[in-house]
Coordinates of C-alpha atoms in Angstrom, one line a residue:
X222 CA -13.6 -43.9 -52.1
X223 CA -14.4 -40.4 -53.7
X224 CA -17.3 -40.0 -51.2
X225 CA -15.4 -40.9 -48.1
X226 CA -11.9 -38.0 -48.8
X227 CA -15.0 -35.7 -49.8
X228 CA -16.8 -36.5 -46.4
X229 CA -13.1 -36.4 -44.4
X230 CA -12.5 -33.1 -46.2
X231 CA -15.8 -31.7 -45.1
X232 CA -15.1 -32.6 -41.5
X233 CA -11.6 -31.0 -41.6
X234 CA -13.3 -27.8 -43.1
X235 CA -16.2 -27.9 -40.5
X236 CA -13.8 -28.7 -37.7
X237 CA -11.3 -26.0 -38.9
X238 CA -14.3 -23.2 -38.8
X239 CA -15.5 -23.9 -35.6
X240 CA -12.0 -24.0 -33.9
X241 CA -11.5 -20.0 -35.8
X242 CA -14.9 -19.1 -34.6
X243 CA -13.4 -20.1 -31.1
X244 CA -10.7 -17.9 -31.6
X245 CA -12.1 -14.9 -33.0
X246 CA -15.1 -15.1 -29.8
X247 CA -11.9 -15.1 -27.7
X248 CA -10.8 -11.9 -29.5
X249 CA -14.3 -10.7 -29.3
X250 CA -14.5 -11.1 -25.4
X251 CA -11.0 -9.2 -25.1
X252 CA -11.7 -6.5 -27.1
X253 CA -14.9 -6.0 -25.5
X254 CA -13.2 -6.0 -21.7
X255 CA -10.0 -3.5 -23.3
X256 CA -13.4 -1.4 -24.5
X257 CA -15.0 -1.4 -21.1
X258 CA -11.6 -0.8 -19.4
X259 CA -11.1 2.5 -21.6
X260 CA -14.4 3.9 -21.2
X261 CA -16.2 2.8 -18.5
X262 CA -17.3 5.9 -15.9
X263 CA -17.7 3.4 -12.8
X264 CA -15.1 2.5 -10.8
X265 CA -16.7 -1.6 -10.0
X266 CA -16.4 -2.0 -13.8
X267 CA -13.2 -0.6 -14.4
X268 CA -12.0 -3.0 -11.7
X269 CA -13.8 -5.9 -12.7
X270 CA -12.6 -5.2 -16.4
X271 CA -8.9 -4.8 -15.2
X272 CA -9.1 -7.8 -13.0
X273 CA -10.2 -9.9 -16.2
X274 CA -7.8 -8.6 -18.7
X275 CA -4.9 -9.6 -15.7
X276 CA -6.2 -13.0 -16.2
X277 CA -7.1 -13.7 -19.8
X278 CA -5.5 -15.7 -21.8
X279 CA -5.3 -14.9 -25.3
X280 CA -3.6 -18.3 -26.4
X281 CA -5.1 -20.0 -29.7
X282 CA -4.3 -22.6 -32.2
X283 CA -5.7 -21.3 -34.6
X284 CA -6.4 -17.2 -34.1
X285 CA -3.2 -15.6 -33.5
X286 CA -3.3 -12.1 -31.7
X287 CA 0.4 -10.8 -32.1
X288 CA -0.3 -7.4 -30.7
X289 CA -1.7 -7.1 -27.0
X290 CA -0.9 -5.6 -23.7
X291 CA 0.8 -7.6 -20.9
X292 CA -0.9 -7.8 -17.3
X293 CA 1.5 -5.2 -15.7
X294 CA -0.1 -3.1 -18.5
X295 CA -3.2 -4.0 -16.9
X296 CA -2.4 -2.5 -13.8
X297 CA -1.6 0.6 -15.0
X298 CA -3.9 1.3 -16.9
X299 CA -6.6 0.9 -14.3
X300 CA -5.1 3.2 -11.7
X301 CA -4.6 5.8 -14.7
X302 CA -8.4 5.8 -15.6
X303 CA -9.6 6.0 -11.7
X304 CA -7.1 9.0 -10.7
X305 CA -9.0 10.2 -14.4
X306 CA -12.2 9.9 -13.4
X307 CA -11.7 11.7 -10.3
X308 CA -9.9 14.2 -11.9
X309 CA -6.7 14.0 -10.2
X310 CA -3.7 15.5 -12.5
X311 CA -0.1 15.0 -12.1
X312 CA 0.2 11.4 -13.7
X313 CA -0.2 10.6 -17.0
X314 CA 0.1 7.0 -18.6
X315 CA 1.6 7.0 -22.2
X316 CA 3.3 4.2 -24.3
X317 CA 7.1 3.3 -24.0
X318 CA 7.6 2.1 -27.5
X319 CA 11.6 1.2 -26.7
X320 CA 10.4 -1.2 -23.9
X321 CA 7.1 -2.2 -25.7
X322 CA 5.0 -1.5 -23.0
X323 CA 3.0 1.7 -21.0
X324 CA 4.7 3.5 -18.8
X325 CA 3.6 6.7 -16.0
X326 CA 4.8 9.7 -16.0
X327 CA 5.0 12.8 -13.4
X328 CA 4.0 15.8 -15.3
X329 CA 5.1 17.8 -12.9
X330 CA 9.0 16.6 -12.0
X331 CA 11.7 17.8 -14.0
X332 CA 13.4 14.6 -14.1
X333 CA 10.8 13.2 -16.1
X334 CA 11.2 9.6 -13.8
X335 CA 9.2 6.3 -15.0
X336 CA 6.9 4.1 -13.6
X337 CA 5.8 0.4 -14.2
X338 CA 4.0 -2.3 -12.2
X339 CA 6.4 -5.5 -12.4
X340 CA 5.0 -8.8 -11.4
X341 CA 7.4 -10.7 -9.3
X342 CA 7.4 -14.6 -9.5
X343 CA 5.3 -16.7 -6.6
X344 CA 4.1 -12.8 -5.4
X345 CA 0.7 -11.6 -5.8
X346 CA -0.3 -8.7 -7.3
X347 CA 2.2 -5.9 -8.8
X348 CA 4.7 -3.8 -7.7
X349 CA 4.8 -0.1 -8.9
X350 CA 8.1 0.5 -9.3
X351 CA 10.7 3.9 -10.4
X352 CA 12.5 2.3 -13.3
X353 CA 16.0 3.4 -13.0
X354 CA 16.9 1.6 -10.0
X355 CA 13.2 -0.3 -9.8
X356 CA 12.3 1.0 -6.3
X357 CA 9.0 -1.1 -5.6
X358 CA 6.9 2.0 -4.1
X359 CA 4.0 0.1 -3.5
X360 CA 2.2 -3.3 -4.1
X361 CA -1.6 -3.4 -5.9
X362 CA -3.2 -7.2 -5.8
X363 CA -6.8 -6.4 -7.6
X364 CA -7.6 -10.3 -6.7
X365 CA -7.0 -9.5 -3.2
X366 CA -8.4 -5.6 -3.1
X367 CA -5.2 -4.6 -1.2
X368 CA -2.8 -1.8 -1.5
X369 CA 0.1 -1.7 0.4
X370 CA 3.3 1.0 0.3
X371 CA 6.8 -0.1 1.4
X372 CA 8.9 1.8 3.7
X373 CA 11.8 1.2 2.4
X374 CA 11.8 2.4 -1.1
X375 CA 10.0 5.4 -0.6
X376 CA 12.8 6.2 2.0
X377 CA 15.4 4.9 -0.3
X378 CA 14.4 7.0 -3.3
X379 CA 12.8 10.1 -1.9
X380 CA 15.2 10.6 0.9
X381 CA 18.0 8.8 0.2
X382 CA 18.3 9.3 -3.5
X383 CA 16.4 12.7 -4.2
X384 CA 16.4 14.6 -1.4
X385 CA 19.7 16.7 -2.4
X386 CA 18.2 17.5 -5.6
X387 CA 14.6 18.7 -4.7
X388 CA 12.6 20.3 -1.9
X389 CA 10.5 19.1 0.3
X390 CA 7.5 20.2 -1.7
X391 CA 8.6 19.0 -5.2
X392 CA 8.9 15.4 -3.0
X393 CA 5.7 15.8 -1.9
X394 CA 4.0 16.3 -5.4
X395 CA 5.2 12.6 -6.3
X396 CA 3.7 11.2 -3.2
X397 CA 0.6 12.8 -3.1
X398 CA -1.5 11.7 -6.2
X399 CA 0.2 7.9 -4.6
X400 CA -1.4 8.6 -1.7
X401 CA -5.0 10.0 -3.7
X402 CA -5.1 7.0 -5.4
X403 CA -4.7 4.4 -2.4
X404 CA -7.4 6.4 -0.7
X405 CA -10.1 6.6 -3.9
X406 CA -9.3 2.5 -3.7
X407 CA -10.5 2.5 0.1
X408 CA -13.6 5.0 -0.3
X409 CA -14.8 3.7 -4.2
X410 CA -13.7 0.2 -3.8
X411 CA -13.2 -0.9 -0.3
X412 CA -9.8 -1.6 -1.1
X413 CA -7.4 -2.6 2.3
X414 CA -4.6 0.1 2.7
X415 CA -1.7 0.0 4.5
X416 CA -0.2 3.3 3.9
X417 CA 3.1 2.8 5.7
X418 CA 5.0 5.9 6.6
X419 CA 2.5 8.2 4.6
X420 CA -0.4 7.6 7.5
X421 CA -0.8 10.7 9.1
X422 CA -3.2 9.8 11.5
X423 CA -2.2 10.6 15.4
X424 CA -2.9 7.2 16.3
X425 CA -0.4 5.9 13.6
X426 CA 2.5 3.7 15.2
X427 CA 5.6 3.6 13.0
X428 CA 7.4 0.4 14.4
X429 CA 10.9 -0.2 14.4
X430 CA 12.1 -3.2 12.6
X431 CA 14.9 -3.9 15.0
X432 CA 13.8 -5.9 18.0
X433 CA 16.0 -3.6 20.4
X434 CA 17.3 0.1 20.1
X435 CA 20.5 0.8 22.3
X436 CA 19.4 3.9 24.0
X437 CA 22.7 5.4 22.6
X438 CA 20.5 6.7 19.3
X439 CA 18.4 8.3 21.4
X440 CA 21.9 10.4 22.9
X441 CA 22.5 11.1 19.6
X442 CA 19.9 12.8 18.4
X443 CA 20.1 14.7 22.2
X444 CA 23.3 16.0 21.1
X445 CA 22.2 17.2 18.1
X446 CA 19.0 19.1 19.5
X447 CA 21.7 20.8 21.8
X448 CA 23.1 22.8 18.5
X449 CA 19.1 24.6 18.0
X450 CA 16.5 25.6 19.5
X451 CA 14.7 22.4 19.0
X452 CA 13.4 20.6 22.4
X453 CA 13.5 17.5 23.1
X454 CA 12.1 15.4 26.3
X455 CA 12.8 12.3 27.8
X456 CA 9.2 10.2 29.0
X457 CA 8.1 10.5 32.0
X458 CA 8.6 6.5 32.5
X459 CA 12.0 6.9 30.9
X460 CA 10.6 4.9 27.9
X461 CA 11.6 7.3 25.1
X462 CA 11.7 10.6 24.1
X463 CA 9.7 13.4 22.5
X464 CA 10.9 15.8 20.1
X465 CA 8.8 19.5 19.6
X466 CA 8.7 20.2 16.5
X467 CA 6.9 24.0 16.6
X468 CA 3.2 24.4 16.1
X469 CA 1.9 21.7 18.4
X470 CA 3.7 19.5 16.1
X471 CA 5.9 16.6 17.9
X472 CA 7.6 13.0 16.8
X473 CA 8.2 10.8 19.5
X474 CA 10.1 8.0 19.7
X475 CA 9.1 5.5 22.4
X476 CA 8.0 1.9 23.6
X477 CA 4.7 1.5 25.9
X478 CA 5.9 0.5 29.2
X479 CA 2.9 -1.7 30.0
X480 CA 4.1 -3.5 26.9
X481 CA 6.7 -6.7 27.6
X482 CA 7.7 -6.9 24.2
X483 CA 9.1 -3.2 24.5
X484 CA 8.2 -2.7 20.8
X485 CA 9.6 0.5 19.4
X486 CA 8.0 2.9 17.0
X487 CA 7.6 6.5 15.9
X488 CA 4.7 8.7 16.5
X489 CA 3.6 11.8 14.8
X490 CA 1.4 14.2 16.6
X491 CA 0.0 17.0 14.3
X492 CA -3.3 18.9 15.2
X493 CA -4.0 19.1 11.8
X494 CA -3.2 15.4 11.3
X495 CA -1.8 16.6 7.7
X496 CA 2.1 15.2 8.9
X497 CA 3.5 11.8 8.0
X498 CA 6.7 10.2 9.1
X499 CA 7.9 10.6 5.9
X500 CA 6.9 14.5 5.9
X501 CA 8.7 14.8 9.2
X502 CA 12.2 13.1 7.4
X503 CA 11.5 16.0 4.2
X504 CA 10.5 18.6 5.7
X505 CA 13.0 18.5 9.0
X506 CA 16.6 18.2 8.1
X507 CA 18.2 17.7 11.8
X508 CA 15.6 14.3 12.1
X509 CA 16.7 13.5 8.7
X510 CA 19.9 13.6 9.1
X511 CA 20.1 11.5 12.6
X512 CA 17.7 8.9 11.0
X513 CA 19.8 8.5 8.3
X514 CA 23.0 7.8 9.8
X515 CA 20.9 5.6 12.9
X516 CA 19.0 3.7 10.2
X517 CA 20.0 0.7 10.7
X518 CA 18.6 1.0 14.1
X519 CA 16.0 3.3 13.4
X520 CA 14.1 1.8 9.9
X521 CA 10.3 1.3 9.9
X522 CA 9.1 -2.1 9.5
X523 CA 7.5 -3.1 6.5
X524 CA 4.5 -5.4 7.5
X525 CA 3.8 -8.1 5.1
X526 CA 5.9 -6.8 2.3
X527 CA 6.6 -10.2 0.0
X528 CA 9.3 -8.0 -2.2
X529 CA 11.8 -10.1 -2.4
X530 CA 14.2 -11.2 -4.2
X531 CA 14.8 -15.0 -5.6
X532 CA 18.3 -16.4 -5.5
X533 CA 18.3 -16.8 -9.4
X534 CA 18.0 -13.2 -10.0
X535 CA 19.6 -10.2 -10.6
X536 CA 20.1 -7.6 -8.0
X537 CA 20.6 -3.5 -7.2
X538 CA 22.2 -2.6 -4.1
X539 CA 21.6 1.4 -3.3
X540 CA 24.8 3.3 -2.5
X541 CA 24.4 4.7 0.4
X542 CA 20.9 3.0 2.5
X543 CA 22.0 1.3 5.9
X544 CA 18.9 -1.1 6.0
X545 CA 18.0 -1.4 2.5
X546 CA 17.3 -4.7 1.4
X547 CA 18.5 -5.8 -2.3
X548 CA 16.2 -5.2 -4.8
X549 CA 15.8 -7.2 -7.5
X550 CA 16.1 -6.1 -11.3
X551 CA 14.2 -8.1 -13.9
X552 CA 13.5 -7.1 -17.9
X553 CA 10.4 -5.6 -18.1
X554 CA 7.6 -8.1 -18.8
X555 CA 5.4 -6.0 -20.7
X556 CA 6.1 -6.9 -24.3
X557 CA 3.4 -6.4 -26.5
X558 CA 4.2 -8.3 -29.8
X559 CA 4.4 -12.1 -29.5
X560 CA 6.3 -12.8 -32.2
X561 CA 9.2 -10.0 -30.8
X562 CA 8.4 -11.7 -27.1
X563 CA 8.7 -15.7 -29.0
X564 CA 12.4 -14.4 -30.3
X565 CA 14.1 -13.0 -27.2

């Protein structure tokens, strides 16, 4: 009898070690991936490390590890290190201890504004959102190697919201290192980018959402032009019009007429090819202004952009923003305690 509880205690003992050393190889393989994510110099680790942490699962019977980033963190932290190693300044990822969880920065904006990624339920990837009114900027999937910005947001914050506040060039100084770090995810990583309204490419066709625009806008924005010096044409084939800008620079607005759909969308025409639409809405006030009150007519379509919100949820309407969509607000998921995240 003696030999047999000595035997059943031995097989506890045994079976208890090897389910720890389980556990603690887990935290062994996590550390070493956190390790590689914070020092590695090439941009196929650091994505291959970030892509792994999104995914791990630290969950063990017997090993608890209470203190741990969350996958939004993840995120973060990857685009931080790969605008590092390239040097690019202007963003700077530091802990949020009252949210428990990291948290960019603009160095270089006096209102000091917050960004997170926030994963959305059934959507892939994460969004990188402002966190006062949690405008979803753009959406990074690392499984998928795709970057795509949404039109909306950066309309509703940089024009809509900050626009009265800031110039043109402060605006441009939060989009910019955005925009550097979509293109080092093309050139370093072969990443898919769909820059949106920051595309300053000639060729670049800024569609309309609506399926028809009442020519009526069009009159409105001829009206306007009357008041300045500003020219604008009609198409030769009556299918839009064409607004000079100064400096070989133009923005047309127009449908092609071999085209049965009679799709409508913005172009940009800049020599330089250094112009966006969203540069001609901050830098020129008279489009600005007749976009603004046309947008409802006028808005860009955003392509394949699964932000969403689900009926359970919370959500922000922007005061004012013609054709912006609700945005949802959720908690920020990027508690980094277990035990805090186990009592909420």
């Amino acid at each position: 009898m003696t030999k047999q509880m000595l035997s059943t205690a031995t097989d506890q003992v045994t079976s208890l070690t090897a389910s720890l050393t389980t556990g603690l190889k887990l935290g062994e393989q996590y550390v070493q991936l956190l390790n590689q994510l914070a020092t590695t110099t090439d941009a196929n680790q650091l994505l291959s490390s970030a892509s792994d942490l999104i995914k791990f699962d630290l969950t063990d019977a017997y090993v608890k590890f209470p203190h741990h980033y969350a996958p939004e963190d993840y995120y973060l932290l990857f685009m931080g290190r790969l605008l590092e190693l390239e040097g690019v300044e202007g963003l700077e990822v530091k802990p949020d201890p009252l949210h428990r969880r990291l948290a960019m920065r603009l160095t270089s904006f006096e209102n000091n504004y917050t960004f997170c990624f926030e994963q959305k339920r059934g959507k892939e990837g994460a969004f990188f959102c402002e966190q006062t009114d949690h405008e979803p900027l753009f959406n990074l999937d690392l499984a998928h190697q795709s970057l795509q910005f949404n039109n909306q947001a950066l309309v509703d914050f940089l024009i809509v919201k900050e626009i009265s506040a800031h110039n043109d060039l402060e605006l441009q100084g939060i989009i910019k290192p955005l925009v550097t770090f979509a293109n080092l995810l093309e050139s370093k990583l072969n990443f898919m980018i769909n820059l949106g309204i920051l595309a300053t490419k000639n060729e670049a066709h800024f569609k309309l959402a609506a399926p028809e625009l009442s020519l009526t806008v069009i009159d409105k924005l001829f009206v306007k032009t009357a008041e300045t010096d500003t020219v604008l044409l009609s198409l030769p084939k009556n299918n839009g019009a064409k607004l000079k800008l100064g400096d070989q620079i133009a923005m047309t607005l127009c449908y092609d007429p071999d085209d049965y759909s009679k799709q409508w969308f913005f172009m940009v025409n800049d020599p330089k090819e250094n112009l966006s639409f969203l540069d001609v809405l901050l830098h020129y006030p008279l489009v600005r202004d007749w976009y603004l009150i046309n947008r409802e007519s006028l808005a860009i379509m955003d392509n394949n952009f699964s932000y969403t919100p689900a009926a359970d949820e919370r959500v922000v309407r922007h005061t004012p923003a013609t054709d912006a969509k609700p945005v949802k607000e959720e908690a920020p998921a990027s508690a980094v305690n277990d035990d805090e995240e186990a009592s909420d």
